[in-house]
Coordinates of C-alpha atoms in Angstrom, one line a residue:
Chain A
M11 CA 39.9 70.5 -33.2
I12 CA 40.4 73.3 -35.6
P13 CA 37.2 75.3 -35.9
S14 CA 35.8 75.3 -39.3
R15 CA 32.9 77.1 -40.8
R16 CA 30.9 73.9 -40.7
S17 CA 31.7 73.0 -37.1
F18 CA 30.9 76.6 -36.1
L19 CA 27.5 76.5 -37.9
L20 CA 26.6 73.1 -36.7
G21 CA 27.8 73.8 -33.2
A22 CA 25.7 77.0 -33.2
A23 CA 22.7 75.0 -34.4
A24 CA 23.2 72.3 -31.8
M25 CA 23.6 74.7 -28.9
G26 CA 21.0 77.1 -29.9
S27 CA 17.3 77.1 -29.2
S28 CA 15.2 74.1 -30.1
V29 CA 14.0 75.8 -33.2
L30 CA 16.5 75.5 -36.0
T31 CA 16.4 78.6 -38.2
P32 CA 16.0 77.9 -41.9
D33 CA 19.2 79.8 -42.6
V34 CA 21.3 77.7 -40.3
A35 CA 19.7 74.5 -41.6
E36 CA 20.2 75.5 -45.2
A37 CA 23.8 76.6 -44.6
A38 CA 24.6 73.3 -42.9
R39 CA 22.9 71.4 -45.7
L40 CA 24.9 73.2 -48.4
L41 CA 28.2 72.7 -46.5
T42 CA 27.4 69.0 -46.1
A43 CA 26.5 68.6 -49.7
Q44 CA 30.0 69.7 -50.6
D45 CA 31.4 66.7 -48.8
A46 CA 31.6 63.3 -50.4
V47 CA 29.5 61.6 -47.8
A48 CA 26.1 60.1 -48.1
T49 CA 23.9 62.9 -46.8
D50 CA 20.3 61.9 -47.7
W51 CA 19.3 61.8 -44.1
G52 CA 15.8 62.5 -45.2
L53 CA 15.4 58.8 -45.9
V54 CA 16.2 58.1 -42.2
T55 CA 13.3 60.2 -40.9
R56 CA 11.0 59.9 -43.9
D57 CA 7.3 59.7 -43.6
V58 CA 5.6 56.4 -44.2
E59 CA 2.0 57.0 -45.4
G60 CA 0.4 53.7 -44.5
D61 CA 0.9 50.1 -43.4
I62 CA 3.4 48.0 -45.4
A63 CA 1.8 44.8 -46.6
P64 CA 3.7 41.6 -45.9
H65 CA 6.2 41.0 -48.7
R66 CA 9.0 38.6 -49.5
L67 CA 12.5 40.2 -49.3
T68 CA 15.0 39.6 -52.1
R69 CA 18.1 37.7 -51.0
I70 CA 21.2 39.7 -52.1
H71 CA 23.9 37.9 -50.2
G72 CA 24.7 34.5 -48.7
R73 CA 22.0 32.3 -47.3
A74 CA 20.0 32.1 -44.1
P75 CA 21.7 29.8 -41.5
A76 CA 19.9 26.6 -40.7
G77 CA 18.1 26.9 -37.4
L78 CA 17.4 30.6 -37.6
E79 CA 13.6 30.7 -37.4
G80 CA 11.6 33.5 -35.9
A81 CA 10.8 37.2 -36.2
L82 CA 12.5 40.4 -35.5
Y83 CA 10.0 42.9 -34.2
R84 CA 11.2 46.5 -34.3
N85 CA 9.6 49.8 -33.5
G86 CA 10.3 53.4 -34.5
P87 CA 8.7 56.6 -35.5
A88 CA 7.6 56.7 -39.2
K89 CA 5.2 59.6 -39.5
F90 CA 6.3 63.1 -38.6
R91 CA 4.8 65.6 -41.0
R92 CA 1.3 66.5 -41.9
P93 CA 0.0 69.5 -43.8
G94 CA -1.5 71.1 -40.8
G95 CA 1.5 70.8 -38.5
S96 CA 4.5 68.5 -38.0
A97 CA 6.4 66.8 -35.1
E98 CA 9.4 68.8 -34.1
H99 CA 11.5 66.0 -32.7
W100 CA 12.7 62.6 -33.9
F101 CA 11.1 60.9 -30.8
D102 CA 7.6 62.2 -31.5
G103 CA 6.6 60.4 -34.8
D104 CA 4.0 57.7 -34.9
G105 CA 5.2 54.2 -34.0
L106 CA 5.5 51.8 -37.0
I107 CA 5.9 48.2 -35.9
R108 CA 8.1 46.2 -38.3
K109 CA 8.1 42.5 -38.4
F110 CA 11.0 40.8 -40.2
S111 CA 10.3 37.1 -40.3
V112 CA 12.9 34.5 -41.2
S113 CA 11.7 31.0 -42.0
D114 CA 13.0 28.2 -44.2
G115 CA 15.7 30.4 -45.5
E116 CA 13.4 33.1 -46.7
A117 CA 12.7 36.5 -45.2
T118 CA 9.6 38.6 -45.2
L119 CA 8.7 42.1 -44.0
A120 CA 5.4 43.6 -42.8
A121 CA 4.8 46.8 -41.0
R122 CA 1.8 48.4 -39.3
F123 CA 1.3 51.6 -37.4
A124 CA 0.2 51.3 -33.8
D125 CA -3.4 52.5 -34.0
T126 CA -3.2 55.0 -31.2
P127 CA -5.7 57.7 -30.2
K128 CA -2.9 60.1 -31.1
R129 CA -2.7 58.8 -34.6
R130 CA -6.5 58.8 -35.0
Q131 CA -6.8 62.4 -33.8
E132 CA -3.9 63.6 -36.0
T133 CA -5.3 61.7 -39.0
R134 CA -8.6 63.4 -38.5
L135 CA -7.0 66.9 -38.2
D136 CA -4.3 66.1 -40.8
A137 CA -1.9 67.8 -38.5
M138 CA 0.5 66.5 -35.9
V139 CA -0.8 68.3 -32.8
M140 CA 0.2 66.1 -29.8
P141 CA 2.9 67.3 -27.4
G142 CA 5.8 64.9 -26.9
F143 CA 9.5 64.7 -26.0
G144 CA 10.4 67.7 -28.1
T145 CA 7.2 68.8 -29.7
P146 CA 5.0 71.4 -28.0
A147 CA 1.2 70.9 -27.7
D148 CA -0.9 72.4 -30.5
P149 CA -4.0 74.2 -29.1
R150 CA -6.1 71.9 -31.3
A151 CA -4.9 68.8 -29.4
E152 CA -7.5 67.0 -27.3
I153 CA -5.7 65.4 -24.4
G154 CA -7.5 63.9 -21.5
S155 CA -4.7 61.6 -20.4
N156 CA -1.1 60.8 -21.1
D157 CA -2.1 57.9 -23.3
D158 CA -3.9 60.4 -25.6
A159 CA -0.4 61.5 -26.5
N160 CA 1.1 58.0 -26.5
A161 CA 3.1 57.5 -29.8
A162 CA 3.8 53.8 -29.0
N163 CA 7.0 54.3 -31.0
T164 CA 10.1 53.2 -29.1
S165 CA 10.5 49.5 -28.5
M166 CA 8.8 46.1 -28.4
L167 CA 8.2 43.5 -25.7
K168 CA 7.0 39.9 -26.2
V169 CA 4.4 39.1 -23.6
G170 CA 2.6 35.7 -23.9
D171 CA 1.2 35.5 -27.4
D172 CA 1.2 39.3 -27.9
V173 CA 3.8 41.9 -28.6
W174 CA 3.6 45.2 -26.8
A175 CA 4.7 48.4 -28.5
L176 CA 6.3 50.6 -25.8
W177 CA 6.6 54.3 -25.4
E178 CA 8.0 55.6 -22.1
A179 CA 5.4 58.0 -20.6
G180 CA 2.2 55.9 -20.9
S181 CA 0.7 52.4 -21.2
P182 CA 2.0 49.6 -23.3
M183 CA 0.1 49.1 -26.5
A184 CA -0.8 45.4 -27.2
M185 CA -0.4 44.2 -30.8
D186 CA -1.3 40.8 -32.4
A187 CA 2.1 39.1 -32.9
G188 CA 0.9 37.5 -36.1
T189 CA -1.0 40.3 -37.9
L190 CA 0.4 43.3 -36.0
E191 CA -3.2 44.4 -35.5
T192 CA -3.5 46.9 -32.6
R193 CA -5.4 45.4 -29.6
G194 CA -5.3 48.4 -27.3
F195 CA -3.6 49.8 -24.3
V196 CA -2.7 47.4 -21.6
T197 CA -4.0 48.2 -18.1
L198 CA -2.1 45.9 -15.7
R199 CA -4.5 46.6 -12.8
D200 CA -7.5 48.9 -12.7
D201 CA -6.0 51.2 -10.2
L202 CA -2.8 51.5 -12.3
K203 CA -4.5 52.6 -15.5
G204 CA -2.2 54.9 -17.4
M205 CA 0.8 54.5 -15.2
P206 CA 4.0 54.9 -17.4
F207 CA 5.9 51.9 -18.5
L208 CA 9.4 52.6 -19.8
A209 CA 10.5 51.4 -23.2
H210 CA 13.4 49.4 -21.8
P211 CA 12.1 46.6 -19.5
R212 CA 14.7 44.1 -18.3
V213 CA 13.8 40.5 -19.0
E214 CA 15.3 37.8 -16.8
P215 CA 16.4 34.6 -18.6
D216 CA 13.3 32.8 -17.2
G217 CA 11.1 35.5 -18.7
R218 CA 10.2 37.6 -15.7
I219 CA 9.9 41.2 -16.6
W220 CA 11.1 44.2 -14.6
N221 CA 10.4 47.8 -15.6
L222 CA 10.1 51.3 -14.3
G223 CA 7.7 54.2 -15.0
M224 CA 8.9 57.7 -14.3
N225 CA 7.3 60.7 -12.6
G226 CA 9.8 63.2 -11.6
A227 CA 11.7 62.0 -8.5
Q228 CA 9.7 58.9 -8.1
A229 CA 9.4 55.7 -10.1
I230 CA 6.9 52.9 -10.2
V231 CA 8.7 49.5 -10.2
W232 CA 6.8 46.9 -12.3
R233 CA 7.3 43.2 -11.9
L234 CA 5.5 41.0 -14.4
A235 CA 5.5 37.2 -15.0
A236 CA 6.6 36.1 -18.5
D237 CA 2.9 35.9 -19.5
G238 CA 2.3 39.5 -18.6
T239 CA 0.6 38.9 -15.3
L240 CA 1.3 41.7 -12.8
E241 CA 3.2 40.3 -9.8
N242 CA 4.0 43.6 -8.1
A243 CA 3.9 47.3 -8.6
S244 CA 5.2 49.8 -6.0
V245 CA 6.5 53.4 -6.1
V246 CA 10.0 54.2 -4.9
P247 CA 11.4 57.7 -4.3
L248 CA 14.6 58.7 -6.2
P249 CA 17.3 61.1 -5.0
R250 CA 16.6 63.4 -7.9
A251 CA 14.3 63.9 -11.0
S252 CA 16.8 62.8 -13.6
Y253 CA 15.7 61.9 -17.1
I254 CA 15.5 58.1 -17.2
H255 CA 15.0 56.3 -20.6
D256 CA 16.6 53.1 -19.4
F257 CA 17.7 51.3 -16.3
T258 CA 19.4 48.0 -15.8
A259 CA 19.4 45.0 -13.5
T260 CA 21.5 42.2 -12.1
A261 CA 19.9 38.9 -11.1
R262 CA 19.4 40.4 -7.6
H263 CA 19.3 44.2 -8.1
L264 CA 17.7 47.0 -10.0
V265 CA 20.3 49.6 -11.0
I266 CA 18.9 53.0 -11.7
V267 CA 21.3 55.6 -13.1
L268 CA 20.5 59.2 -12.3
Q269 CA 22.2 61.5 -14.8
P270 CA 22.7 65.3 -14.2
W271 CA 19.9 66.1 -16.8
V272 CA 17.3 66.9 -14.2
Q273 CA 13.7 68.0 -14.4
V274 CA 13.5 71.4 -12.9
R275 CA 10.1 72.7 -14.2
Q276 CA 6.7 71.5 -15.3
T277 CA 6.4 72.3 -19.0
M278 CA 5.9 70.8 -22.4
P279 CA 7.6 69.7 -24.5
F280 CA 9.0 67.3 -22.0
S281 CA 12.6 67.9 -22.9
A282 CA 12.2 71.6 -22.1
A283 CA 11.6 70.6 -18.5
F284 CA 15.2 69.5 -18.0
D285 CA 18.4 71.3 -17.2
W286 CA 22.0 69.9 -17.6
Q287 CA 23.5 70.4 -14.1
A288 CA 27.2 70.2 -14.9
G289 CA 29.4 69.1 -12.1
T290 CA 26.7 67.5 -10.0
G291 CA 27.8 64.0 -11.1
T292 CA 25.8 60.9 -12.1
Q293 CA 24.4 58.9 -9.3
V294 CA 23.5 55.2 -9.3
L295 CA 20.8 53.8 -7.1
V296 CA 20.9 50.1 -6.5
L297 CA 17.8 48.4 -5.1
D298 CA 17.4 44.8 -4.0
K299 CA 14.7 43.1 -6.1
D300 CA 13.5 41.3 -3.1
N301 CA 13.3 44.4 -0.9
L302 CA 12.9 47.7 -2.7
D303 CA 13.5 49.5 0.6
S304 CA 17.1 48.2 0.6
R305 CA 19.0 51.0 -1.2
R306 CA 22.6 51.9 -1.9
L307 CA 23.7 55.0 -3.7
F308 CA 26.9 55.3 -5.7
D309 CA 28.6 58.4 -7.2
L310 CA 30.1 58.6 -10.7
P311 CA 31.3 61.6 -12.7
D312 CA 29.0 63.5 -15.1
F313 CA 27.8 61.7 -18.1
G314 CA 24.6 61.7 -20.1
F315 CA 23.0 58.5 -21.5
F316 CA 20.0 56.9 -23.1
H317 CA 21.1 53.3 -23.0
L318 CA 22.6 50.8 -20.6
G319 CA 23.6 47.2 -21.0
D320 CA 22.5 44.4 -18.8
A321 CA 24.3 44.5 -15.4
W322 CA 25.9 41.7 -13.5
E323 CA 27.2 41.0 -10.1
E324 CA 30.5 39.3 -9.4
A325 CA 31.1 36.8 -6.7
G326 CA 32.6 39.4 -4.4
G327 CA 29.6 41.7 -4.8
T328 CA 31.0 44.1 -7.4
I329 CA 28.3 45.2 -9.9
R330 CA 29.2 46.0 -13.5
F331 CA 27.3 47.3 -16.4
D332 CA 28.0 48.9 -19.7
V333 CA 26.8 52.4 -20.7
C334 CA 26.8 54.3 -23.9
A335 CA 28.0 57.5 -22.3
H336 CA 27.3 60.9 -23.9
A337 CA 29.2 64.0 -22.8
D338 CA 25.8 65.6 -22.1
M339 CA 22.2 65.4 -23.3
R340 CA 22.4 68.0 -26.1
F341 CA 21.2 65.4 -28.6
A342 CA 18.0 64.8 -26.6
A343 CA 17.4 68.5 -26.1
T344 CA 18.0 69.8 -29.6
G345 CA 19.9 67.3 -31.8
A346 CA 17.0 65.0 -32.5
T347 CA 15.1 68.1 -33.8
E348 CA 17.9 68.9 -36.2
I349 CA 18.1 65.3 -37.4
L350 CA 14.4 65.6 -38.4
N351 CA 15.5 68.6 -40.4
G352 CA 18.2 66.7 -42.2
V353 CA 21.1 68.2 -40.4
P354 CA 24.1 66.4 -38.9
L355 CA 24.9 67.2 -35.3
G356 CA 28.4 68.4 -35.0
G357 CA 28.4 66.8 -31.6
E358 CA 30.5 63.9 -30.2
P359 CA 28.9 60.5 -30.4
A360 CA 28.5 58.3 -27.3
R361 CA 31.3 56.1 -26.3
L362 CA 31.2 52.7 -24.5
A363 CA 32.1 52.7 -20.9
L364 CA 31.9 50.2 -18.0
A365 CA 30.5 51.3 -14.7
V366 CA 32.0 49.5 -11.7
L367 CA 30.2 49.6 -8.3
S368 CA 32.2 48.2 -5.5
P369 CA 30.8 46.7 -2.3
D370 CA 32.8 49.3 -0.3
G371 CA 30.5 52.0 -1.7
S372 CA 33.0 53.4 -4.2
A373 CA 32.3 53.5 -7.9
R374 CA 34.2 54.3 -11.1
L375 CA 33.5 54.7 -14.8
D376 CA 36.0 53.0 -17.1
R377 CA 35.7 54.8 -20.4
T378 CA 36.7 53.4 -23.7
T379 CA 37.2 55.2 -27.0
V380 CA 34.8 52.9 -28.8
V381 CA 31.9 54.8 -30.4
A382 CA 28.8 52.9 -29.4
E383 CA 25.0 53.2 -29.1
F384 CA 22.1 50.8 -29.0
P385 CA 23.9 48.2 -26.7
R386 CA 22.6 44.6 -26.6
S387 CA 23.8 41.4 -25.2
D388 CA 23.0 37.7 -24.8
P389 CA 19.5 37.3 -23.5
R390 CA 20.5 33.9 -21.9
R391 CA 22.8 35.9 -19.7
A392 CA 20.6 38.8 -18.7
G393 CA 21.7 39.8 -15.2
Q394 CA 24.5 37.3 -15.2
P395 CA 28.3 37.7 -15.8
R396 CA 29.1 38.0 -19.5
R397 CA 31.9 39.0 -21.8
F398 CA 30.3 40.8 -24.8
S399 CA 28.5 44.0 -25.6
L400 CA 27.0 44.4 -29.1
H401 CA 26.5 47.9 -30.3
T402 CA 26.2 50.1 -33.3
A403 CA 29.2 52.2 -34.3
G404 CA 30.6 54.7 -36.8
E405 CA 28.8 57.8 -35.7
S406 CA 30.9 61.0 -35.9
P407 CA 30.2 64.7 -35.6
D408 CA 29.4 64.8 -39.3
R409 CA 27.4 61.6 -39.3
P410 CA 24.6 61.2 -36.8
F411 CA 23.8 57.6 -37.7
A412 CA 25.8 54.4 -37.4
T413 CA 27.6 52.7 -40.3
A414 CA 28.9 49.8 -38.4
I415 CA 28.1 47.1 -35.9
G416 CA 30.6 46.5 -33.0
L417 CA 31.3 43.8 -30.5
H418 CA 33.2 44.6 -27.4
D419 CA 34.9 41.9 -25.4
W420 CA 35.2 43.1 -21.8
S421 CA 37.5 40.1 -20.9
T422 CA 40.2 41.1 -23.4
G423 CA 39.4 44.7 -24.2
Q424 CA 39.2 43.7 -27.8
A425 CA 36.8 45.5 -30.1
H426 CA 35.5 43.7 -33.2
Q427 CA 33.7 45.7 -35.9
Y428 CA 32.0 45.3 -39.2
D429 CA 31.5 48.4 -41.2
F430 CA 28.7 48.4 -43.8
G431 CA 30.1 51.6 -45.3
P432 CA 28.9 55.2 -45.6
D433 CA 26.0 54.2 -47.8
H434 CA 24.4 52.3 -44.9
V435 CA 22.6 53.5 -41.8
V436 CA 23.0 50.7 -39.3
E437 CA 20.2 50.1 -36.8
E438 CA 20.2 48.2 -33.5
M439 CA 20.9 44.5 -33.9
V440 CA 19.7 41.8 -31.5
V441 CA 21.5 38.7 -30.2
V442 CA 19.7 35.5 -31.3
P443 CA 21.2 32.4 -29.5
K444 CA 21.8 29.4 -31.7
P445 CA 19.5 26.6 -30.7
G446 CA 21.0 24.0 -28.4
Q447 CA 24.3 25.9 -27.9
D448 CA 25.3 27.8 -24.7
A449 CA 28.6 29.7 -25.6
E450 CA 28.0 33.4 -25.4
D451 CA 29.1 34.0 -28.9
A452 CA 27.1 31.0 -30.2
A453 CA 24.6 33.4 -31.6
W454 CA 23.4 35.3 -34.7
L455 CA 23.1 39.0 -34.8
V456 CA 20.0 40.2 -36.7
G457 CA 19.1 43.7 -37.7
P458 CA 18.4 46.1 -40.5
T459 CA 20.3 48.8 -42.3
I460 CA 19.0 51.5 -44.6
N461 CA 20.9 51.4 -47.8
L462 CA 21.0 55.1 -48.7
K463 CA 22.3 54.5 -52.2
A464 CA 19.8 51.8 -53.2
R465 CA 17.1 53.6 -51.1
T466 CA 15.9 50.4 -49.5
T467 CA 15.8 48.7 -46.1
E468 CA 17.9 45.6 -45.8
L469 CA 18.0 42.8 -43.3
H470 CA 21.3 41.2 -42.2
V471 CA 22.3 38.2 -40.3
L472 CA 25.9 38.0 -38.9
D473 CA 27.6 35.2 -36.9
M474 CA 28.6 36.7 -33.6
A475 CA 31.7 34.6 -33.4
R476 CA 32.8 35.9 -36.8
L477 CA 31.4 39.4 -36.8
S478 CA 34.3 41.0 -38.7
D479 CA 33.4 38.8 -41.7
G480 CA 30.2 40.6 -42.2
P481 CA 26.8 39.2 -43.0
V482 CA 26.2 35.6 -43.7
A483 CA 22.9 36.5 -45.3
S484 CA 21.3 39.8 -46.4
W485 CA 17.9 40.6 -47.9
R486 CA 16.5 43.7 -49.5
S487 CA 13.0 45.2 -49.4
H488 CA 11.4 47.1 -52.2
T489 CA 11.0 50.1 -49.9
A490 CA 13.0 52.1 -47.4
L491 CA 11.6 52.4 -43.9
P492 CA 12.9 55.2 -41.7
A493 CA 15.3 54.2 -38.9
G494 CA 13.8 52.4 -36.0
F495 CA 14.8 52.4 -32.4
H496 CA 14.6 49.1 -30.6
G497 CA 13.6 45.5 -31.4
I498 CA 13.3 42.0 -30.0
W499 CA 13.6 38.5 -31.5
A500 CA 10.8 36.1 -30.9
D501 CA 11.1 32.4 -31.9
Chain B
M15 CA 1.7 66.9 -18.3
K16 CA 1.0 64.5 -15.5
I17 CA 0.6 67.2 -12.9
R18 CA -1.8 69.0 -15.2
I19 CA -3.8 65.9 -15.8
A20 CA -4.1 65.4 -12.0
L21 CA -5.8 68.8 -11.9
I22 CA -8.7 67.3 -13.9
A23 CA -9.2 64.9 -11.0
A24 CA -9.2 67.7 -8.5
A25 CA -11.6 69.7 -10.5
L26 CA -14.0 66.8 -10.9
V27 CA -13.9 65.5 -7.4
S28 CA -15.1 68.7 -5.9
T29 CA -18.2 68.9 -8.1
A30 CA -20.5 67.7 -5.3
A31 CA -21.3 71.2 -4.0
F32 CA -23.7 73.2 -6.1
A33 CA -26.0 76.1 -5.9
P34 CA -29.8 75.7 -6.4
Q35 CA -31.1 76.4 -9.9
A36 CA -32.2 80.0 -10.6
R37 CA -35.8 79.7 -11.9
A38 CA -38.0 77.2 -13.6
Q39 CA -38.3 77.4 -17.4
D40 CA -39.5 74.9 -20.0
S41 CA -36.1 73.9 -21.5
S42 CA -34.3 70.8 -20.6
V43 CA -31.2 68.8 -21.3
T44 CA -30.9 65.0 -21.3
F45 CA -27.5 63.2 -21.1
Q46 CA -27.4 59.6 -22.1
F47 CA -24.2 58.2 -20.6
E48 CA -22.7 55.2 -22.3
T49 CA -20.7 53.3 -19.7
G50 CA -20.3 50.0 -21.4
R51 CA -20.8 48.3 -18.0
T52 CA -23.1 48.3 -15.0
G53 CA -22.6 49.0 -11.3
G54 CA -21.4 52.2 -9.6
T55 CA -22.8 55.7 -10.3
V56 CA -22.3 58.6 -12.6
M57 CA -21.7 61.9 -11.0
V58 CA -23.0 64.8 -13.1
A59 CA -22.7 68.6 -12.6
L60 CA -24.4 71.2 -14.8
F61 CA -23.0 74.7 -15.2
S62 CA -24.7 77.8 -16.8
S63 CA -21.8 80.2 -17.2
G64 CA -18.1 80.1 -18.0
E65 CA -17.4 81.7 -14.6
G66 CA -19.4 79.1 -12.7
Y67 CA -17.7 76.4 -14.8
N68 CA -14.3 77.6 -14.0
R69 CA -15.1 78.1 -10.3
D70 CA -16.8 74.8 -10.0
Q71 CA -20.1 76.4 -9.1
S72 CA -22.7 74.1 -10.6
V73 CA -26.4 75.0 -11.0
A74 CA -27.5 71.4 -10.6
S75 CA -26.0 68.0 -10.0
R76 CA -27.2 64.4 -10.0
V77 CA -25.9 61.0 -8.9
V78 CA -27.1 58.4 -11.3
P79 CA -26.9 54.7 -10.5
V80 CA -25.6 52.7 -13.4
T81 CA -28.2 50.0 -13.7
A82 CA -27.7 49.5 -17.5
E83 CA -24.9 50.1 -19.9
T84 CA -26.5 53.3 -20.9
V85 CA -28.2 55.5 -18.3
S86 CA -29.9 58.9 -18.7
V87 CA -30.4 61.9 -16.6
T88 CA -32.6 64.9 -17.5
F89 CA -32.2 68.4 -16.1
E90 CA -35.6 70.1 -16.5
G91 CA -36.9 73.6 -16.0
L92 CA -33.9 75.3 -17.5
A93 CA -33.8 78.8 -18.7
P94 CA -32.7 79.0 -22.4
G95 CA -29.0 79.7 -22.7
S96 CA -25.5 78.3 -22.6
Y97 CA -24.6 75.3 -20.4
A98 CA -21.8 72.9 -19.9
M99 CA -21.6 69.6 -18.0
R100 CA -18.9 67.6 -16.2
S101 CA -19.3 64.0 -15.2
F102 CA -17.3 61.1 -14.0
Y103 CA -18.1 57.4 -13.6
D104 CA -17.6 56.3 -10.0
I105 CA -17.2 52.7 -10.9
N106 CA -16.4 51.4 -7.4
D107 CA -19.1 53.7 -5.8
D108 CA -16.7 55.2 -3.3
G109 CA -17.8 58.7 -3.9
E110 CA -14.5 59.8 -5.3
M111 CA -12.8 60.0 -8.6
N112 CA -10.0 57.5 -8.1
T113 CA -6.5 58.3 -9.4
N114 CA -3.5 56.1 -9.9
L115 CA -0.3 56.3 -7.9
F116 CA 0.9 59.3 -9.9
G117 CA -2.4 61.2 -9.5
M118 CA -3.9 60.5 -12.9
P119 CA -7.6 59.6 -13.1
V120 CA -8.4 55.9 -13.5
E121 CA -12.2 56.3 -13.6
P122 CA -13.8 57.6 -16.8
Y123 CA -14.7 61.3 -17.0
A124 CA -16.4 63.3 -19.7
F125 CA -17.7 66.8 -20.5
S126 CA -20.7 67.9 -22.5
N127 CA -20.1 67.7 -26.3
N128 CA -17.8 64.9 -25.4
A129 CA -15.2 67.7 -25.3
R130 CA -11.6 66.9 -24.4
G131 CA -9.2 69.3 -22.7
N132 CA -5.6 70.1 -23.7
M133 CA -3.7 68.7 -20.7
G134 CA -6.5 69.8 -18.3
P135 CA -10.3 69.8 -18.1
A136 CA -12.1 70.7 -21.3
S137 CA -12.6 74.5 -21.5
W138 CA -16.0 76.2 -21.2
D139 CA -15.6 77.0 -24.9
R140 CA -15.2 73.4 -25.8
A141 CA -17.9 72.1 -23.5
R142 CA -20.5 74.8 -23.9
F143 CA -23.7 74.0 -25.7
N144 CA -27.0 75.9 -26.3
V145 CA -30.2 74.9 -24.6
N146 CA -33.5 76.1 -26.0
G147 CA -36.2 73.5 -25.8
A148 CA -35.3 69.8 -25.2
V149 CA -31.7 69.0 -25.9
V150 CA -30.2 65.5 -25.9
Q151 CA -26.5 64.6 -25.8
T152 CA -25.0 61.1 -25.8
I153 CA -21.8 61.1 -23.7
S154 CA -19.2 58.4 -23.7
L155 CA -18.0 57.4 -20.2
R156 CA -16.0 54.3 -21.0

């Protein structure tokens, strides 16, 4: 790449300290404004001032497919800035739970903030004071436990009749699935109060829930029945204190990927505790679900990651899983701060790869050139052999957010894509199986985009078997919600 | 953060030892603990200086059986001055402040003024209150 003034400036911003100087931010903003790209990133991390009352969405394209009935619950930060102080990292805003309901061909949207102790305290002070992933603690913060800083802002889980809003360093927050009213933190057993529960549980096709909670070089392994009853909780040691946002699982194994972004100190914000240890590789720890003491360790080359796809085991014992592989974790350390300041990253986006763990103990990472984040796949096949990975696409060094949705076929190597265009920020989409059909691509893909030009949030439904044709139905809200992280579909 | 929170537990668990109070005076402080449940005991330690508070040298302590959803304890005969209080609710009555598998407290704890710390025990400055006459504080231990 030929260095340009822009790449130099953005590179300097991305590699520098976590505090972006106003000069660099302004210079980057001016340079970006000279380009003919949609640059109103402010909408993507805008503040929402209150709950969004249920409202009917306007249909702008196609029609809802018969048989698509249910709700897409999504979570993501939506309040970052207050007069007395602001969050300094994208991951540290207050969780806004969005419910897109589809029924009888109509779509509605409602959204409510998780009513956390954090949000109550920060509302009272009119300042964001809690420490988080990339935000230091304000001296005014009153923190008696990790759940006092819990933003409940990352993902959703359906448990019995409730939905849980998940963070990653504290307890799940139970919400009423109908009204989105906050019920309170979930304590799965009295002696496990406050134990962390990652935002990426793995749900088996029969509903059983596996999850981890992290504490340096140890993890709690959670096993829950579909109704949320705790079946088991035990602590396992890990080879190193890697940052773990996500893990994966086959039908018989837990697969824990240990990247070389390793916690080396106790400090806040959390991301400042980690160093990128280049050249030390990425390890993969495989545990038997039936016997967590049965461990195998595999070695892969260096890569950073947030997100993995569901893993599967082949008849011969080979384990495969997809990963959205970053070159490093610069985005986590500093990039997500810059996004909050409206600045593109200047860094390379994640690309889809397939990790292959062989029974002989060897392992390899088969990289593709496909730009990919927010991987999802068929929930009917969680932990089972499958062909497809759904993902967002279209990020580039100048463009930190996705414009497209992609579908990778591992059996043929074919990559299908639908690009919504530069006016759209495409969020994670979920795979919704068509009722009564079993083929892997007999599914709808449901998820929102932010239309930067119209300044609205849109909801789209695509047919997985005809993804390149684009949406079969689209609706538009009267408002634009900031980008969310992760969601679930519930019938 | 988790490690620092574990320090709260350590600080509270060791509050059993205390020095005898200095001299009798007419002032007093009453703490009304709202536990929201019955059973177990509330462990209470009173401190009369920032140094004592930080070194865990209490001037008085009490063990209060939780026979109702609100229980009271009164420290009488206090000299007028600044005080602070630490407490925890020993729900299962095992004499310890129980922690989870990562060392974080799972039994409720509280400080005078219902003060909260900043990733650690509430500071003397946050928990300190003035006693001159009869003082009453309602403390949440839920």
